[in-house]
Amino acid sequence: MFRNPLFRLLLVFGLALGLLAACKGQQPATPAAEEAKKPFRVAVVMPSAINDLAFSQSMYDALVAIQKERGEENFQFVYSDGMYVVDDAAAAIRDYATQGYDLVIAHGSQYGSSLQEIAPDFPNTSFAWGTTVETFGLPNVFAYEAASEQGGYVNGVMAAMLTKSGVIGVVGPIETGDAKRYVDGFVAGVKATKPDATVNVNWIGSFSDVSLAAEAAKTHIAAGADVMTGTAQMVVGAIGVAKEHGVLWFGTQADQTSLAPEIVVANQVYHWEVVLNQMIDLIQQGTLGGRSFAIDLANGGIVMVYNPQFDLPDDVKAAAEKTIEGIKKGEITIPLK
Amino acid sequence: MEGLLEKVLSLSVLLGMLTSGIRLATPYLYAAIGETFGQRSGVLNLGVEGQMLMGAFAAFYVTWRTGNLLLGLLAAVVVGALMGLAMAVVTVNLHAEQGISGIGFYLFGLGMSDLLFQKLLGTVRTVEPFPDLPIPLLSDIPLLGPVFFRHNVLVYAAYLLVPLAWFVLNKTTLGLNIRSVGENPEAADSLGISVARVRYFTIILGGVLSGIAGAALSVGLLGVFQQNMTSGLGFIAVALVYFGAWRPLGVLAGALIFSLVNAMQLWVQVLGVPIPSELAVMMPYILTIVVLVLTVSRARPPSALTKPFEREA
């Protein structure tokens, strides 16, 4: 008697995930302009909302920037956001490829195995995915990643100089990929500047659980943290807690200053357009994939944005700038665990 | 290692875990108590997650526009009630399969709250959430005062809801009607109880409480709305009703165990206990399953659960 409804619950939950595929359709595509000169058409699949102030927004902003630069008649894009269910994303990727887009971007490392299956079926379509360096040896797959440890390191240097308690808290999603690189870089930056500082790291196991991210931040503060950072879209909960307690915050992936202008010190901001432009040029010259790209401080794909409303001490800013120069010139190397 | 164990078991850490656990359990309590009412009357509502998202958005948006938290809360109540009403029409009048209808409402809430977020807010924004309201005298009790009596008003209300729900279900005519409709609707009907009216009441009440559960997140604990921010919480709430064997006190126990272990794993990581983070975040789920297995009781679901009622001609 007892087992039956539970089983049914699981069954229905499974169905729910399946139905989600049907529900979360794609955004309406802008009809291709029927001109003699065909525009370059890009489709992108993203795990969270385009306005998440984090990972997905960084890609959306990049595409908007490229469109502005190249003109709407030369560059068009469509997107499916909120595709956190990988099977749905795979269906969308295949759809876009079928519709003949010039470049289909799978913006999320979780989409890798889907792409590996789909890409060989569309040899004339170029695919890109990130964040990774893995192209699967396929001639029509580009890989891209962010050297997020670089901005993490710079943030870490500033965090170490600004902490008074000597305790710094980090709220991360899942210990992998872009998030792990950022956190590793951040910890390295702190340790290089203030070896006796304590950095407490908390992985909450989710990219979307805003309330758990907030509770993790409260835990850090209870453990004595007076400076925090975190990565991925659920950190908005942690930023709220930091604001409430007057704890300093370092952002990454997008400029998070608007959420808490009082306490956000600086942000690592991604400009994917740097590598996307390289890919588009290659595709137009006939190379559909097989290479991997990285945005970093040196190529301008990673930019440190200071919050103008935050009164950053001159020596801290000078140290940050010196660190940025050092990383650009390769004088500072950041160990990745 | 010994030093670490001492740190984890220190008084301030234990008190911190307790405080976190009490906060984290709040949304589960609203949603699972609401679901308990529905299931006791024979209706399984799997749309809790969607109702929570809509409630969370409504509360956030209205608060953001008006600066009035109570208006925001009211919006969550209204939106939750409307979601419940729609669920009631579909399952009670139209006799639709309850599980599938609930999933439909979940998907509606997920998609609609996301759409409204993108169109009406444009980006992640913040509001000042319900402030902590220390209870005079009680909050000054050494050690335990801050743990139990320094929360926002929605946290207190969630815990007061548990005895209230127990009282209504077990000690009032309304509760008797709900239970009889859930166990034997034909008999209830022959005694002159309107099965449809009772189920309308419980489903709408469930919607209202789920809406408040969402508000307890967006304008209670966080002051922010983000796409899909409930992150499966509503489904865990449904599971907690089974865990609690359809009793408010059982639901409370389940919500507290789950949340306390979740709080514990946060601390375990913050204190640098060397276990993989993946294992740490699994702890609440593992422990809940273990407790469930160990305490398998003679509890059985309401007999008429998921069965539509049709009056014989």
mmCIF file with all atom_site columns, C-alpha atoms in Angstrom, chain A residues 49-227:
data_model
loop_
_atom_site.group_PDB
_atom_site.id
_atom_site.type_symbol
_atom_site.label_atom_id
_atom_site.label_alt_id
_atom_site.label_comp_id
_atom_site.label_asym_id
_atom_site.label_entity_id
_atom_site.label_seq_id
_atom_site.pdbx_PDB_ins_code
_atom_site.Cartn_x
_atom_site.Cartn_y
_atom_site.Cartn_z
_atom_site.occupancy
_atom_site.B_iso_or_equiv
_atom_site.pdbx_formal_charge
_atom_site.auth_seq_id
_atom_site.auth_comp_id
_atom_site.auth_asym_id
_atom_site.auth_atom_id
_atom_site.pdbx_PDB_model_num
ATOM 1   C CA . ALA A 1 49  ? 17.582 32.797 -18.497 1.00 0.00 ? 49  ALA A CA 1
ATOM 2   C CA . ILE A 1 50  ? 19.230 35.371 -20.761 1.00 0.00 ? 50  ILE A CA 1
ATOM 3   C CA . ASN A 1 51  ? 18.879 37.883 -17.929 1.00 0.00 ? 51  ASN A CA 1
ATOM 4   C CA . ASP A 1 52  ? 20.345 35.741 -15.146 1.00 0.00 ? 52  ASP A CA 1
ATOM 5   C CA . LEU A 1 53  ? 23.170 38.213 -14.488 1.00 0.00 ? 53  LEU A CA 1
ATOM 6   C CA . ALA A 1 54  ? 25.541 35.272 -14.909 1.00 0.00 ? 54  ALA A CA 1
ATOM 7   C CA . PHE A 1 55  ? 26.461 32.523 -17.352 1.00 0.00 ? 55  PHE A CA 1
ATOM 8   C CA . SER A 1 56  ? 23.662 32.717 -19.910 1.00 0.00 ? 56  SER A CA 1
ATOM 9   C CA . GLN A 1 57  ? 23.487 36.484 -19.889 1.00 0.00 ? 57  GLN A CA 1
ATOM 10  C CA . SER A 1 58  ? 27.194 36.653 -20.741 1.00 0.00 ? 58  SER A CA 1
ATOM 11  C CA . MET A 1 59  ? 26.501 34.776 -23.991 1.00 0.00 ? 59  MET A CA 1
ATOM 12  C CA . TYR A 1 60  ? 23.356 36.738 -24.816 1.00 0.00 ? 60  TYR A CA 1
ATOM 13  C CA . ASP A 1 61  ? 25.138 40.055 -24.292 1.00 0.00 ? 61  ASP A CA 1
ATOM 14  C CA . ALA A 1 62  ? 27.957 38.873 -26.557 1.00 0.00 ? 62  ALA A CA 1
ATOM 15  C CA . LEU A 1 63  ? 25.553 38.037 -29.389 1.00 0.00 ? 63  LEU A CA 1
ATOM 16  C CA . VAL A 1 64  ? 23.837 41.405 -29.017 1.00 0.00 ? 64  VAL A CA 1
ATOM 17  C CA . ALA A 1 65  ? 27.245 43.093 -29.174 1.00 0.00 ? 65  ALA A CA 1
ATOM 18  C CA . ILE A 1 66  ? 28.189 41.220 -32.348 1.00 0.00 ? 66  ILE A CA 1
ATOM 19  C CA . GLN A 1 67  ? 24.879 42.103 -33.966 1.00 0.00 ? 67  GLN A CA 1
ATOM 20  C CA . LYS A 1 68  ? 25.444 45.739 -33.119 1.00 0.00 ? 68  LYS A CA 1
ATOM 21  C CA . GLU A 1 69  ? 28.946 45.607 -34.552 1.00 0.00 ? 69  GLU A CA 1
ATOM 22  C CA . ARG A 1 70  ? 28.168 43.681 -37.746 1.00 0.00 ? 70  ARG A CA 1
ATOM 23  C CA . GLY A 1 71  ? 24.667 45.018 -38.359 1.00 0.00 ? 71  GLY A CA 1
ATOM 24  C CA . GLU A 1 72  ? 21.340 43.210 -38.339 1.00 0.00 ? 72  GLU A CA 1
ATOM 25  C CA . GLU A 1 73  ? 21.470 42.589 -42.075 1.00 0.00 ? 73  GLU A CA 1
ATOM 26  C CA . ASN A 1 74  ? 24.708 40.639 -41.674 1.00 0.00 ? 74  ASN A CA 1
ATOM 27  C CA . PHE A 1 75  ? 24.175 38.859 -38.380 1.00 0.00 ? 75  PHE A CA 1
ATOM 28  C CA . GLN A 1 76  ? 21.092 37.318 -36.857 1.00 0.00 ? 76  GLN A CA 1
ATOM 29  C CA . PHE A 1 77  ? 20.612 35.065 -33.876 1.00 0.00 ? 77  PHE A CA 1
ATOM 30  C CA . VAL A 1 78  ? 17.912 33.099 -32.110 1.00 0.00 ? 78  VAL A CA 1
ATOM 31  C CA . TYR A 1 79  ? 18.084 31.446 -28.746 1.00 0.00 ? 79  TYR A CA 1
ATOM 32  C CA . SER A 1 80  ? 16.464 28.916 -26.435 1.00 0.00 ? 80  SER A CA 1
ATOM 33  C CA . ASP A 1 81  ? 17.088 29.784 -22.816 1.00 0.00 ? 81  ASP A CA 1
ATOM 34  C CA . GLY A 1 82  ? 16.153 28.028 -19.602 1.00 0.00 ? 82  GLY A CA 1
ATOM 35  C CA . MET A 1 83  ? 17.218 24.682 -21.108 1.00 0.00 ? 83  MET A CA 1
ATOM 36  C CA . TYR A 1 84  ? 18.448 23.115 -17.894 1.00 0.00 ? 84  TYR A CA 1
ATOM 37  C CA . VAL A 1 85  ? 17.050 19.752 -18.936 1.00 0.00 ? 85  VAL A CA 1
ATOM 38  C CA . VAL A 1 86  ? 19.775 18.324 -21.165 1.00 0.00 ? 86  VAL A CA 1
ATOM 39  C CA . ASP A 1 87  ? 17.405 16.190 -23.264 1.00 0.00 ? 87  ASP A CA 1
ATOM 40  C CA . ASP A 1 88  ? 15.361 19.264 -24.180 1.00 0.00 ? 88  ASP A CA 1
ATOM 41  C CA . ALA A 1 89  ? 18.514 21.095 -25.065 1.00 0.00 ? 89  ALA A CA 1
ATOM 42  C CA . ALA A 1 90  ? 19.595 18.204 -27.292 1.00 0.00 ? 90  ALA A CA 1
ATOM 43  C CA . ALA A 1 91  ? 16.254 18.340 -29.120 1.00 0.00 ? 91  ALA A CA 1
ATOM 44  C CA . ALA A 1 92  ? 16.649 22.087 -29.610 1.00 0.00 ? 92  ALA A CA 1
ATOM 45  C CA . ILE A 1 93  ? 20.229 21.715 -30.887 1.00 0.00 ? 93  ILE A CA 1
ATOM 46  C CA . ARG A 1 94  ? 19.077 19.149 -33.435 1.00 0.00 ? 94  ARG A CA 1
ATOM 47  C CA . ASP A 1 95  ? 16.155 21.385 -34.476 1.00 0.00 ? 95  ASP A CA 1
ATOM 48  C CA . TYR A 1 96  ? 18.396 24.348 -35.073 1.00 0.00 ? 96  TYR A CA 1
ATOM 49  C CA . ALA A 1 97  ? 20.865 22.244 -37.043 1.00 0.00 ? 97  ALA A CA 1
ATOM 50  C CA . THR A 1 98  ? 17.999 20.942 -39.193 1.00 0.00 ? 98  THR A CA 1
ATOM 51  C CA . GLN A 1 99  ? 16.877 24.502 -39.842 1.00 0.00 ? 99  GLN A CA 1
ATOM 52  C CA . GLY A 1 100 ? 20.239 25.271 -41.388 1.00 0.00 ? 100 GLY A CA 1
ATOM 53  C CA . TYR A 1 101 ? 21.798 27.766 -39.030 1.00 0.00 ? 101 TYR A CA 1
ATOM 54  C CA . ASP A 1 102 ? 25.414 28.593 -39.819 1.00 0.00 ? 102 ASP A CA 1
ATOM 55  C CA . LEU A 1 103 ? 26.525 28.143 -36.233 1.00 0.00 ? 103 LEU A CA 1
ATOM 56  C CA . VAL A 1 104 ? 24.721 26.330 -33.422 1.00 0.00 ? 104 VAL A CA 1
ATOM 57  C CA . ILE A 1 105 ? 26.080 27.090 -29.963 1.00 0.00 ? 105 ILE A CA 1
ATOM 58  C CA . ALA A 1 106 ? 25.493 24.739 -27.029 1.00 0.00 ? 106 ALA A CA 1
ATOM 59  C CA . HIS A 1 107 ? 26.304 27.069 -24.153 1.00 0.00 ? 107 HIS A CA 1
ATOM 60  C CA . GLY A 1 108 ? 26.864 24.671 -21.276 1.00 0.00 ? 108 GLY A CA 1
ATOM 61  C CA . SER A 1 109 ? 29.355 21.918 -20.545 1.00 0.00 ? 109 SER A CA 1
ATOM 62  C CA . GLN A 1 110 ? 26.456 19.599 -19.716 1.00 0.00 ? 110 GLN A CA 1
ATOM 63  C CA . TYR A 1 111 ? 25.490 19.578 -23.418 1.00 0.00 ? 111 TYR A CA 1
ATOM 64  C CA . GLY A 1 112 ? 28.755 17.951 -24.528 1.00 0.00 ? 112 GLY A CA 1
ATOM 65  C CA . SER A 1 113 ? 27.669 14.347 -24.971 1.00 0.00 ? 113 SER A CA 1
ATOM 66  C CA . SER A 1 114 ? 24.538 15.450 -26.852 1.00 0.00 ? 114 SER A CA 1
ATOM 67  C CA . LEU A 1 115 ? 26.630 17.523 -29.206 1.00 0.00 ? 115 LEU A CA 1
ATOM 68  C CA . GLN A 1 116 ? 29.037 14.650 -29.777 1.00 0.00 ? 116 GLN A CA 1
ATOM 69  C CA . GLU A 1 117 ? 26.083 12.614 -31.035 1.00 0.00 ? 117 GLU A CA 1
ATOM 70  C CA . ILE A 1 118 ? 24.390 15.317 -33.073 1.00 0.00 ? 118 ILE A CA 1
ATOM 71  C CA . ALA A 1 119 ? 27.291 17.086 -34.793 1.00 0.00 ? 119 ALA A CA 1
ATOM 72  C CA . PRO A 1 120 ? 28.347 14.172 -37.084 1.00 0.00 ? 120 PRO A CA 1
ATOM 73  C CA . ASP A 1 121 ? 24.797 14.093 -38.518 1.00 0.00 ? 121 ASP A CA 1
ATOM 74  C CA . PHE A 1 122 ? 25.183 17.665 -39.810 1.00 0.00 ? 122 PHE A CA 1
ATOM 75  C CA . PRO A 1 123 ? 28.649 17.840 -41.397 1.00 0.00 ? 123 PRO A CA 1
ATOM 76  C CA . ASN A 1 124 ? 27.884 21.182 -43.089 1.00 0.00 ? 124 ASN A CA 1
ATOM 77  C CA . THR A 1 125 ? 26.778 22.919 -39.922 1.00 0.00 ? 125 THR A CA 1
ATOM 78  C CA . SER A 1 126 ? 29.255 24.375 -37.503 1.00 0.00 ? 126 SER A CA 1
ATOM 79  C CA . PHE A 1 127 ? 28.739 23.758 -33.778 1.00 0.00 ? 127 PHE A CA 1
ATOM 80  C CA . ALA A 1 128 ? 30.356 25.371 -30.785 1.00 0.00 ? 128 ALA A CA 1
ATOM 81  C CA . TRP A 1 129 ? 30.140 24.433 -27.156 1.00 0.00 ? 129 TRP A CA 1
ATOM 82  C CA . GLY A 1 130 ? 31.559 25.517 -23.886 1.00 0.00 ? 130 GLY A CA 1
ATOM 83  C CA . THR A 1 131 ? 32.986 25.799 -21.522 1.00 0.00 ? 131 THR A CA 1
ATOM 84  C CA . THR A 1 132 ? 35.536 23.208 -22.514 1.00 0.00 ? 132 THR A CA 1
ATOM 85  C CA . VAL A 1 133 ? 38.534 22.517 -24.749 1.00 0.00 ? 133 VAL A CA 1
ATOM 86  C CA . GLU A 1 134 ? 37.071 19.254 -26.088 1.00 0.00 ? 134 GLU A CA 1
ATOM 87  C CA . THR A 1 135 ? 36.155 19.210 -29.800 1.00 0.00 ? 135 THR A CA 1
ATOM 88  C CA . PHE A 1 136 ? 35.804 15.402 -29.871 1.00 0.00 ? 136 PHE A CA 1
ATOM 89  C CA . GLY A 1 137 ? 38.152 15.425 -32.861 1.00 0.00 ? 137 GLY A CA 1
ATOM 90  C CA . LEU A 1 138 ? 35.164 16.472 -34.979 1.00 0.00 ? 138 LEU A CA 1
ATOM 91  C CA . PRO A 1 139 ? 35.860 18.830 -37.908 1.00 0.00 ? 139 PRO A CA 1
ATOM 92  C CA . ASN A 1 140 ? 32.651 20.820 -37.316 1.00 0.00 ? 140 ASN A CA 1
ATOM 93  C CA . VAL A 1 141 ? 32.872 21.414 -33.557 1.00 0.00 ? 141 VAL A CA 1
ATOM 94  C CA . PHE A 1 142 ? 34.526 24.432 -31.939 1.00 0.00 ? 142 PHE A CA 1
ATOM 95  C CA . ALA A 1 143 ? 35.171 24.530 -28.216 1.00 0.00 ? 143 ALA A CA 1
ATOM 96  C CA . TYR A 1 144 ? 35.416 27.628 -26.078 1.00 0.00 ? 144 TYR A CA 1
ATOM 97  C CA . GLU A 1 145 ? 36.147 28.362 -22.481 1.00 0.00 ? 145 GLU A CA 1
ATOM 98  C CA . ALA A 1 146 ? 36.939 31.212 -20.156 1.00 0.00 ? 146 ALA A CA 1
ATOM 99  C CA . ALA A 1 147 ? 40.159 31.409 -18.215 1.00 0.00 ? 147 ALA A CA 1
ATOM 100 C CA . SER A 1 148 ? 37.932 32.278 -15.286 1.00 0.00 ? 148 SER A CA 1
ATOM 101 C CA . GLU A 1 149 ? 40.745 31.546 -12.836 1.00 0.00 ? 149 GLU A CA 1
ATOM 102 C CA . GLN A 1 150 ? 42.371 34.785 -14.013 1.00 0.00 ? 150 GLN A CA 1
ATOM 103 C CA . GLY A 1 151 ? 39.572 37.068 -12.871 1.00 0.00 ? 151 GLY A CA 1
ATOM 104 C CA . GLY A 1 152 ? 39.167 34.819 -9.859  1.00 0.00 ? 152 GLY A CA 1
ATOM 105 C CA . TYR A 1 153 ? 42.794 35.410 -8.966  1.00 0.00 ? 153 TYR A CA 1
ATOM 106 C CA . VAL A 1 154 ? 42.440 39.184 -9.323  1.00 0.00 ? 154 VAL A CA 1
ATOM 107 C CA . ASN A 1 155 ? 39.290 39.137 -7.196  1.00 0.00 ? 155 ASN A CA 1
ATOM 108 C CA . GLY A 1 156 ? 41.139 36.984 -4.660  1.00 0.00 ? 156 GLY A CA 1
ATOM 109 C CA . VAL A 1 157 ? 44.007 39.482 -4.392  1.00 0.00 ? 157 VAL A CA 1
ATOM 110 C CA . MET A 1 158 ? 41.543 42.302 -3.648  1.00 0.00 ? 158 MET A CA 1
ATOM 111 C CA . ALA A 1 159 ? 39.495 40.138 -1.268  1.00 0.00 ? 159 ALA A CA 1
ATOM 112 C CA . ALA A 1 160 ? 42.614 39.273 0.738   1.00 0.00 ? 160 ALA A CA 1
ATOM 113 C CA . MET A 1 161 ? 43.494 42.960 1.080   1.00 0.00 ? 161 MET A CA 1
ATOM 114 C CA . LEU A 1 162 ? 39.979 43.974 2.095   1.00 0.00 ? 162 LEU A CA 1
ATOM 115 C CA . THR A 1 163 ? 39.162 41.298 4.664   1.00 0.00 ? 163 THR A CA 1
ATOM 116 C CA . LYS A 1 164 ? 39.534 42.400 8.259   1.00 0.00 ? 164 LYS A CA 1
ATOM 117 C CA . SER A 1 165 ? 38.435 39.170 9.907   1.00 0.00 ? 165 SER A CA 1
ATOM 118 C CA . GLY A 1 166 ? 40.753 37.099 7.734   1.00 0.00 ? 166 GLY A CA 1
ATOM 119 C CA . VAL A 1 167 ? 37.846 34.835 6.778   1.00 0.00 ? 167 VAL A CA 1
ATOM 120 C CA . ILE A 1 168 ? 36.479 34.758 3.231   1.00 0.00 ? 168 ILE A CA 1
ATOM 121 C CA . GLY A 1 169 ? 33.451 32.755 2.039   1.00 0.00 ? 169 GLY A CA 1
ATOM 122 C CA . VAL A 1 170 ? 32.817 31.243 -1.404  1.00 0.00 ? 170 VAL A CA 1
ATOM 123 C CA . VAL A 1 171 ? 29.429 29.994 -2.661  1.00 0.00 ? 171 VAL A CA 1
ATOM 124 C CA . GLY A 1 172 ? 29.721 27.724 -5.682  1.00 0.00 ? 172 GLY A CA 1
ATOM 125 C CA . PRO A 1 173 ? 27.263 25.535 -7.610  1.00 0.00 ? 173 PRO A CA 1
ATOM 126 C CA . ILE A 1 174 ? 28.855 22.192 -8.525  1.00 0.00 ? 174 ILE A CA 1
ATOM 127 C CA . GLU A 1 175 ? 32.566 21.554 -8.235  1.00 0.00 ? 175 GLU A CA 1
ATOM 128 C CA . THR A 1 176 ? 33.362 21.417 -11.924 1.00 0.00 ? 176 THR A CA 1
ATOM 129 C CA . GLY A 1 177 ? 34.148 23.389 -15.073 1.00 0.00 ? 177 GLY A CA 1
ATOM 130 C CA . ASP A 1 178 ? 34.012 27.161 -15.133 1.00 0.00 ? 178 ASP A CA 1
ATOM 131 C CA . ALA A 1 179 ? 32.916 27.424 -11.491 1.00 0.00 ? 179 ALA A CA 1
ATOM 132 C CA . LYS A 1 180 ? 35.782 25.282 -10.226 1.00 0.00 ? 180 LYS A CA 1
ATOM 133 C CA . ARG A 1 181 ? 38.361 27.231 -12.254 1.00 0.00 ? 181 ARG A CA 1
ATOM 134 C CA . TYR A 1 182 ? 37.042 30.519 -10.899 1.00 0.00 ? 182 TYR A CA 1
ATOM 135 C CA . VAL A 1 183 ? 37.109 29.315 -7.303  1.00 0.00 ? 183 VAL A CA 1
ATOM 136 C CA . ASP A 1 184 ? 40.566 27.727 -7.650  1.00 0.00 ? 184 ASP A CA 1
ATOM 137 C CA . GLY A 1 185 ? 41.882 31.012 -9.049  1.00 0.00 ? 185 GLY A CA 1
ATOM 138 C CA . PHE A 1 186 ? 40.186 33.020 -6.324  1.00 0.00 ? 186 PHE A CA 1
ATOM 139 C CA . VAL A 1 187 ? 41.649 30.864 -3.545  1.00 0.00 ? 187 VAL A CA 1
ATOM 140 C CA . ALA A 1 188 ? 45.109 31.058 -5.162  1.00 0.00 ? 188 ALA A CA 1
ATOM 141 C CA . GLY A 1 189 ? 44.838 34.857 -5.344  1.00 0.00 ? 189 GLY A CA 1
ATOM 142 C CA . VAL A 1 190 ? 43.915 35.109 -1.672  1.00 0.00 ? 190 VAL A CA 1
ATOM 143 C CA . LYS A 1 191 ? 46.680 32.747 -0.560  1.00 0.00 ? 191 LYS A CA 1
ATOM 144 C CA . ALA A 1 192 ? 49.323 34.550 -2.638  1.00 0.00 ? 192 ALA A CA 1
ATOM 145 C CA . THR A 1 193 ? 48.405 37.853 -1.010  1.00 0.00 ? 193 THR A CA 1
ATOM 146 C CA . LYS A 1 194 ? 47.580 36.829 2.529   1.00 0.00 ? 194 LYS A CA 1
ATOM 147 C CA . PRO A 1 195 ? 48.763 33.290 3.264   1.00 0.00 ? 195 PRO A CA 1
ATOM 148 C CA . ASP A 1 196 ? 47.165 33.136 6.705   1.00 0.00 ? 196 ASP A CA 1
ATOM 149 C CA . ALA A 1 197 ? 43.672 34.068 5.484   1.00 0.00 ? 197 ALA A CA 1
ATOM 150 C CA . THR A 1 198 ? 41.005 31.365 5.659   1.00 0.00 ? 198 THR A CA 1
ATOM 151 C CA . VAL A 1 199 ? 38.920 30.708 2.554   1.00 0.00 ? 199 VAL A CA 1
ATOM 152 C CA . ASN A 1 200 ? 35.825 28.597 3.251   1.00 0.00 ? 200 ASN A CA 1
ATOM 153 C CA . VAL A 1 201 ? 34.337 27.087 0.115   1.00 0.00 ? 201 VAL A CA 1
ATOM 154 C CA . ASN A 1 202 ? 30.782 25.813 -0.094  1.00 0.00 ? 202 ASN A CA 1
ATOM 155 C CA . TRP A 1 203 ? 29.409 23.920 -3.122  1.00 0.00 ? 203 TRP A CA 1
ATOM 156 C CA . ILE A 1 204 ? 25.632 23.810 -2.824  1.00 0.00 ? 204 ILE A CA 1
ATOM 157 C CA . GLY A 1 205 ? 25.092 21.184 -5.525  1.00 0.00 ? 205 GLY A CA 1
ATOM 158 C CA . SER A 1 206 ? 22.731 23.263 -7.646  1.00 0.00 ? 206 SER A CA 1
ATOM 159 C CA . PHE A 1 207 ? 22.773 26.061 -10.221 1.00 0.00 ? 207 PHE A CA 1
ATOM 160 C CA . SER A 1 208 ? 19.230 27.173 -9.405  1.00 0.00 ? 208 SER A CA 1
ATOM 161 C CA . ASP A 1 209 ? 18.614 26.777 -5.658  1.00 0.00 ? 209 ASP A CA 1
ATOM 162 C CA . VAL A 1 210 ? 18.615 30.443 -4.671  1.00 0.00 ? 210 VAL A CA 1
ATOM 163 C CA . SER A 1 211 ? 17.500 29.826 -1.093  1.00 0.00 ? 211 SER A CA 1
ATOM 164 C CA . LEU A 1 212 ? 20.250 27.292 -0.409  1.00 0.00 ? 212 LEU A CA 1
ATOM 165 C CA . ALA A 1 213 ? 22.794 29.735 -1.844  1.00 0.00 ? 213 ALA A CA 1
ATOM 166 C CA . ALA A 1 214 ? 21.453 32.364 0.564   1.00 0.00 ? 214 ALA A CA 1
ATOM 167 C CA . GLU A 1 215 ? 21.672 29.956 3.492   1.00 0.00 ? 215 GLU A CA 1
ATOM 168 C CA . ALA A 1 216 ? 25.234 29.049 2.506   1.00 0.00 ? 216 ALA A CA 1
ATOM 169 C CA . ALA A 1 217 ? 26.087 32.756 2.590   1.00 0.00 ? 217 ALA A CA 1
ATOM 170 C CA . LYS A 1 218 ? 24.534 33.080 6.040   1.00 0.00 ? 218 LYS A CA 1
ATOM 171 C CA . THR A 1 219 ? 26.624 30.117 7.156   1.00 0.00 ? 219 THR A CA 1
ATOM 172 C CA . HIS A 1 220 ? 29.785 31.813 5.881   1.00 0.00 ? 220 HIS A CA 1
ATOM 173 C CA . ILE A 1 221 ? 28.909 34.984 7.771   1.00 0.00 ? 221 ILE A CA 1
ATOM 174 C CA . ALA A 1 222 ? 28.188 33.013 10.947  1.00 0.00 ? 222 ALA A CA 1
ATOM 175 C CA . ALA A 1 223 ? 31.639 31.455 10.500  1.00 0.00 ? 223 ALA A CA 1
ATOM 176 C CA . GLY A 1 224 ? 33.177 34.935 10.459  1.00 0.00 ? 224 GLY A CA 1
ATOM 177 C CA . ALA A 1 225 ? 33.426 35.838 6.767   1.00 0.00 ? 225 ALA A CA 1
ATOM 178 C CA . ASP A 1 226 ? 33.446 39.560 5.947   1.00 0.00 ? 226 ASP A CA 1
ATOM 179 C CA . VAL A 1 227 ? 34.178 39.152 2.234   1.00 0.00 ? 227 VAL A CA 1
#
